[in-house]
Amino acid sequence: MNGLSVAIDEVAIQRAKLGDSRALEQLYRAYQSSVYTLARRICRVPEDAEEVLQDTFVEVCRSIGKFRGEGPGSLTAWIKRIAASKALMLIRREKYRETDEFNEDLGAGSTSPAQVGLRMDLEAALERLPRRSRAVVWLHDVEGYTHEDIADMMGKTVSFSKSQLARAHARLRGWLGEGEQC
Amino acid sequence: MLIHCTMEELVSIRDGEGSAAARQHLDACDACMEEMERLHQRIAHLKALPAFEAPRDRWPEVERVVRGDRRKRYARLIGWSSLVAAASIALLVGLRGFSVAADDPSKEVAQLIEESQHLESMLRAIKPSSRVMNGRMASAVVQLEDGIELIDETLEELSRRRRNAVELEQLWRQRVQLMDALVTTHAARTASYVGF
């Protein structure tokens, strides 16, 4: 999982489950960066990512008593799943549909990949992807979710997730100027 | 004619899936192998993208919403105690008949309970949890809510033992003042939110 620094032990998890506000804050401090990054990558807009961050931890605080996993690993997966669901819920809103149409119109053109370094190219290319493709790429390739998980979270089919991923890679490949496709 | 792997096939093969024919082709085709290497590289670069840091600390707001939840749950519990308290006071006033003085603490308490309930309903109408607020305001709201929670706990404690009308009146008065400040804070935020 991406960008995660976990400084949470089993005692802190148990205390958080009992509603201890210091332990809950400790969870927030440990996971905020990875949750915000996931949200930023999916939503793209910083303000929306902040909303996802806040909503995710409100949900974590409300539901941690029902969390049945053991250890920081499963807690990470649980928190990230909440964050991914919140981010996907947010990008279903109307304004994102409009932004997507705009992105589709942009095509492969406006910024020359040769003008900036590879990382910036990839950042820009990722941002330019339509919202659902971007979400699938990030969740599958970076966060490690399966197509079944993604389909479940998005309320779509597995084949939808697979085709979005392939289309996204075809686009990224073209935008990054990686030569003629075989 | 040589048919190369599609991107969908390459992505499937990378996931440990893909048809036998596509795998066979990949093993024999340098161009498709190169394409697969590009795919691996791209994913590695995606994973290496830097993490973002949230520009603002959202914890005070998260804490405020969660405390609000707890307070609502508590208010539902205390609501019954309030009703019982109000009923006892009404009974007491009723038994004394019209000879009760205007500044009777029992009557005052009944009015304060009513006022407190009215402020609670105003607060519900504002729906404070549905709006984002800055850290300073969130902290002020948390303090007010903590104060109300403390009073509610004391009121609950008081309801278990012999009631003292003067003490009750003071507590309910404080509760009304804090509730009023809370409603004012949220109302001010709502006004600025809609651009007044």
XYZ file of C-alpha atoms in Angstrom:
378
model
C 0.000 0.000 0.000
C 1.251 3.462 -0.934
C 2.838 6.101 1.292
C 2.017 4.554 4.592
C 3.862 5.110 7.817
C 2.184 3.070 10.526
C 3.023 3.947 14.109
C 0.096 2.116 15.612
C 0.301 -0.873 17.921
C -2.301 -3.357 19.091
C -2.837 -1.495 22.390
C -3.658 1.723 20.554
C -6.113 -0.170 18.331
C -7.858 -1.669 21.344
C -8.030 1.719 23.058
C -9.428 3.298 19.905
C -12.076 0.568 19.801
C -13.118 1.614 23.298
C -13.553 5.185 22.066
C -10.374 6.636 23.621
C -10.029 9.975 21.840
C -6.219 10.074 22.151
C -5.950 6.664 20.499
C -8.361 7.764 17.765
C -6.258 10.858 17.157
C -3.183 8.613 17.003
C -4.921 6.632 14.245
C -5.660 9.839 12.397
C -2.038 11.009 12.653
C -0.721 7.640 11.473
C -3.025 7.250 8.489
C -3.905 10.780 7.375
C -1.190 11.011 4.747
C -1.993 7.721 3.034
C -5.745 8.408 3.152
C -5.295 11.933 1.802
C -2.968 10.692 -0.963
C -5.447 8.025 -2.018
C -8.235 10.607 -2.020
C -6.149 13.154 -3.966
C -5.240 10.584 -6.595
C -8.857 9.578 -7.099
C -10.602 12.944 -6.667
C -7.796 15.179 -7.946
C -9.253 18.317 -6.289
C -7.518 19.106 -2.948
C -10.713 20.357 -1.262
C -12.543 17.153 -2.197
C -9.658 15.063 -0.932
C -9.871 16.939 2.380
C -13.580 16.156 2.545
C -12.822 12.463 1.941
C -10.131 12.574 4.640
C -12.558 14.055 7.149
C -15.458 11.760 6.242
C -13.190 8.714 6.365
C -12.037 9.411 9.904
C -15.514 10.314 11.117
C -16.562 6.887 9.813
C -13.489 5.239 11.386
C -14.312 6.793 14.785
C -17.964 5.783 14.493
C -17.331 2.215 13.363
C -14.041 1.122 14.889
C -15.923 -0.666 17.668
C -17.207 -3.057 14.995
C -13.742 -3.603 13.457
C -12.989 -7.311 13.881
C -9.567 -7.539 12.191
C -6.350 -8.088 14.060
C -3.161 -6.066 13.839
C -2.168 -2.868 12.034
C -2.163 -4.609 8.622
C -5.846 -5.374 8.617
C -6.597 -1.978 10.177
C -4.762 -0.319 7.282
C -6.806 -2.298 4.776
C -10.023 -1.448 6.634
C -9.303 2.290 6.788
C -8.207 2.419 3.161
C -11.315 0.589 2.074
C -13.442 3.226 3.802
C -11.388 5.996 2.175
C -11.654 4.418 -1.285
C -15.429 4.029 -0.921
C -15.814 7.661 0.188
C -13.641 8.906 -2.694
C -15.548 6.831 -5.249
C -18.829 8.075 -3.819
C -17.614 11.649 -4.215
C -16.516 11.282 -7.835
C -19.969 10.049 -8.752
C -21.216 13.592 -8.221
C -22.376 15.691 -11.118
C -19.451 18.125 -11.308
C -17.061 15.233 -11.906
C -19.066 14.102 -14.898
C -18.613 17.564 -16.387
C -14.875 17.546 -15.645
C -14.578 14.161 -17.315
C -16.149 15.370 -20.505
C -13.665 18.228 -20.466
C -10.809 15.770 -19.998
C -11.983 13.564 -22.820
C -11.955 16.605 -25.086
C -8.394 17.446 -24.110
C -7.128 14.328 -25.803
C -3.404 13.603 -25.815
C -2.238 17.043 -26.823
C -1.771 20.073 -24.642
C 1.465 19.515 -22.662
C 4.525 18.147 -24.331
C 5.901 15.246 -22.302
C 9.413 16.220 -23.313
C 9.093 19.594 -21.533
C 9.051 18.154 -18.037
C 10.634 15.267 -16.161
C 9.164 11.768 -16.148
C 7.499 12.101 -12.728
C 5.725 15.296 -13.712
C 4.699 13.674 -16.966
C 3.146 10.826 -15.115
C 1.465 13.170 -12.586
C -0.009 15.222 -15.409
C -1.040 12.174 -17.413
C -2.659 10.552 -14.389
C -4.585 13.736 -13.631
C -5.768 13.910 -17.197
C -7.364 10.469 -17.126
C -11.149 10.344 -16.813
C -12.232 9.954 -13.172
C -13.211 6.284 -13.264
C -10.137 5.186 -15.224
C -7.930 7.132 -12.833
C -9.624 5.525 -9.852
C -9.241 2.026 -11.298
C -5.558 2.555 -12.154
C -4.763 3.850 -8.702
C -6.754 1.271 -6.785
C -5.510 -1.662 -8.852
C -1.909 -0.810 -9.690
C -0.890 1.159 -6.615
C -3.195 0.178 -3.767
C -3.321 -3.449 -4.834
C -7.079 -3.993 -5.021
C -8.378 -6.785 -7.225
C -10.835 -6.137 -10.037
C -13.460 -7.887 -7.916
C -12.873 -5.422 -5.044
C -12.963 -2.447 -7.389
C -16.107 -3.653 -9.134
C -17.744 -4.120 -5.748
C -16.790 -0.652 -4.526
C -17.809 1.043 -7.768
C -21.012 -0.899 -8.194
C -19.812 -2.082 -11.615
C -18.810 -5.379 -13.192
C -15.365 -6.979 -13.114
C -15.085 -6.627 -16.877
C -15.800 -2.893 -16.523
C -12.873 -2.566 -14.134
C -10.598 -4.575 -16.433
C -11.488 -2.594 -19.520
C -11.074 0.734 -17.677
C -7.596 -0.343 -16.594
C -6.559 -1.378 -20.109
C -7.938 1.834 -21.614
C -6.190 3.902 -18.973
C -2.846 2.261 -19.691
C -3.297 2.722 -23.420
C -3.931 6.421 -22.816
C -1.073 6.867 -20.373
C 1.234 5.141 -22.811
C 0.248 7.525 -25.576
C 0.469 10.652 -23.407
C 3.852 9.676 -22.048
C 5.189 9.308 -25.588
C 6.327 5.732 -25.128
C 6.551 5.020 -28.861
C 4.270 3.137 -31.240
C 2.104 0.463 -29.676
C 2.764 -3.013 -31.046
C -0.140 -12.538 -40.086
C 1.260 -11.700 -36.630
C -1.385 -10.401 -34.181
C 0.184 -8.664 -31.206
C -1.220 -8.662 -27.685
C -3.738 -5.932 -26.886
C -3.262 -3.755 -23.802
C -6.121 -5.650 -22.165
C -4.290 -8.930 -22.741
C -1.017 -7.530 -21.422
C -2.723 -6.204 -18.281
C -4.427 -9.595 -17.799
C -1.157 -11.484 -18.198
C 0.481 -9.177 -15.677
C -2.308 -10.081 -13.234
C -1.571 -13.775 -13.733
C -4.512 -14.209 -16.087
C -4.761 -13.965 -19.882
C -5.359 -16.652 -22.461
C -2.816 -19.371 -23.243
C -2.559 -18.076 -26.802
C -1.728 -14.552 -25.628
C 0.921 -15.884 -23.236
C 2.401 -18.001 -25.954
C 2.558 -15.013 -28.271
C 4.158 -12.837 -25.610
C 6.918 -15.384 -25.028
C 7.751 -15.406 -28.733
C 7.335 -11.703 -29.600
C 10.039 -9.156 -28.742
C 7.741 -6.196 -29.452
C 5.050 -7.427 -27.051
C 7.680 -8.303 -24.442
C 8.973 -4.738 -24.725
C 5.415 -3.474 -24.318
C 5.020 -5.611 -21.205
C 8.238 -4.169 -19.804
C 6.887 -0.642 -20.411
C 3.736 -1.597 -18.531
C 5.791 -2.828 -15.575
C 7.873 0.349 -15.635
C 4.812 2.570 -15.749
C 3.268 0.820 -12.766
C 6.552 1.066 -10.856
C 6.627 4.818 -11.564
C 3.007 5.160 -10.421
C 3.874 3.443 -7.150
C 6.855 5.753 -6.713
C 4.793 8.957 -7.021
C 5.151 11.014 -3.840
C 2.532 11.061 -1.098
C 0.468 14.209 -0.550
C 0.079 15.974 2.779
C -3.292 17.443 3.679
C -2.982 21.251 3.743
C -4.996 21.515 6.956
C -5.338 19.415 10.064
C -8.825 17.888 9.886
C -8.689 16.210 13.300
C -10.424 19.053 15.241
C -13.363 18.846 12.836
C -13.475 15.030 12.970
C -13.426 15.198 16.758
C -16.201 17.790 16.775
C -18.487 15.648 14.608
C -17.811 12.513 16.675
C -18.392 14.368 19.940
C -21.615 15.704 18.450
C -22.709 12.112 17.826
C -21.976 11.192 21.414
C -23.787 14.263 22.680
C -26.859 13.428 20.594
C -26.894 9.899 21.979
C -26.489 11.319 25.457
C -29.185 13.928 24.831
C -31.597 11.147 23.902
C -30.836 9.471 27.221
C -30.965 12.686 29.222
C -34.136 13.657 27.371
C -36.079 11.095 29.352
C -34.554 12.369 32.606
C -35.541 15.908 31.610
C -39.094 14.839 30.939
C -39.258 13.099 34.308
C -37.763 16.186 35.994
C -40.208 18.463 34.174
C -43.135 16.222 35.117
C -42.115 16.205 38.801
C -41.770 19.981 38.791
C -45.141 20.364 37.076
C -46.675 18.077 39.698
C -45.038 20.065 42.471
C -46.304 23.339 41.031
C -49.725 21.778 40.513
C -49.957 20.592 44.105
C -49.037 24.038 45.375
C -51.728 25.513 43.185
C -51.800 29.172 42.239
C -50.119 30.264 45.424
C -46.665 29.637 43.920
C -44.649 32.811 43.651
C -43.551 34.011 40.215
C -39.869 33.582 41.062
C -40.322 30.021 42.332
C -37.193 28.057 41.311
C -39.303 25.035 40.253
C -41.234 27.122 37.766
C -37.992 28.669 36.540
C -36.525 25.205 35.946
C -39.553 24.158 33.908
C -39.121 27.229 31.717
C -35.396 26.636 31.342
C -35.971 23.006 30.301
C -38.430 24.195 27.705
C -35.957 26.804 26.466
C -33.167 24.234 26.311
C -35.338 21.876 24.278
C -36.221 24.706 21.917
C -32.514 25.454 21.378
C -31.841 21.748 20.763
C -34.464 21.738 18.024
C -32.940 24.905 16.514
C -29.561 23.231 16.474
C -31.008 20.164 14.757
C -32.547 22.431 12.121
C -29.134 23.985 11.405
C -27.646 20.468 10.868
C -24.182 21.443 12.152
C -22.534 18.140 11.118
C -23.253 18.758 7.437
C -20.913 21.738 7.131
C -17.169 22.064 7.250
C -15.665 24.567 9.718
C -12.185 25.834 10.388
C -10.003 24.485 13.193
C -10.474 27.460 15.548
C -14.241 27.377 15.286
C -14.252 23.582 15.634
C -12.218 23.911 18.817
C -14.649 26.533 20.241
C -17.593 24.284 19.402
C -15.898 21.301 21.061
C -15.440 23.360 24.238
C -19.097 24.390 24.275
C -20.212 20.816 23.645
C -17.924 19.556 26.401
C -19.474 22.064 28.795
C -22.977 20.898 27.873
C -21.955 17.273 28.276
C -20.559 18.000 31.729
C -23.792 19.725 32.778
C -25.837 16.813 31.407
C -23.764 14.384 33.440
C -24.302 16.481 36.583
C -28.032 16.707 35.863
C -28.232 12.974 35.451
C -26.349 12.496 38.708
C -28.713 14.954 40.399
C -31.763 13.102 39.106
C -30.616 9.989 41.008
C -30.584 11.697 44.377
C -32.857 14.163 46.154
C -33.349 17.155 43.918
C -32.419 20.632 44.960
C -34.502 23.113 42.967
C -31.934 25.922 43.250
C -29.111 23.702 42.077
C -31.286 22.418 39.239
C -32.125 25.945 38.192
C -28.458 26.957 38.084
C -27.507 23.938 36.005
C -30.344 24.351 33.529
C -29.563 28.065 33.247
C -25.933 27.257 32.405
C -27.085 24.652 29.931
C -29.339 27.153 28.179
C -26.494 29.688 28.015
C -24.100 27.158 26.488
C -26.747 25.859 24.083
C -27.476 29.430 23.054
C -23.766 30.091 22.394
C -23.573 26.854 20.383
C -26.593 27.775 18.267
C -25.171 31.287 17.713
C -21.814 29.859 16.615
C -23.394 27.447 14.153
C -25.840 30.058 12.901
C -22.973 32.513 12.253
C -21.144 29.844 10.296
C -24.264 29.020 8.297
C -24.721 32.709 7.491
C -21.123 33.067 6.258
C -21.492 29.787 4.337
C -24.387 31.139 2.292
C -22.635 34.464 1.815
C -24.556 36.848 4.110
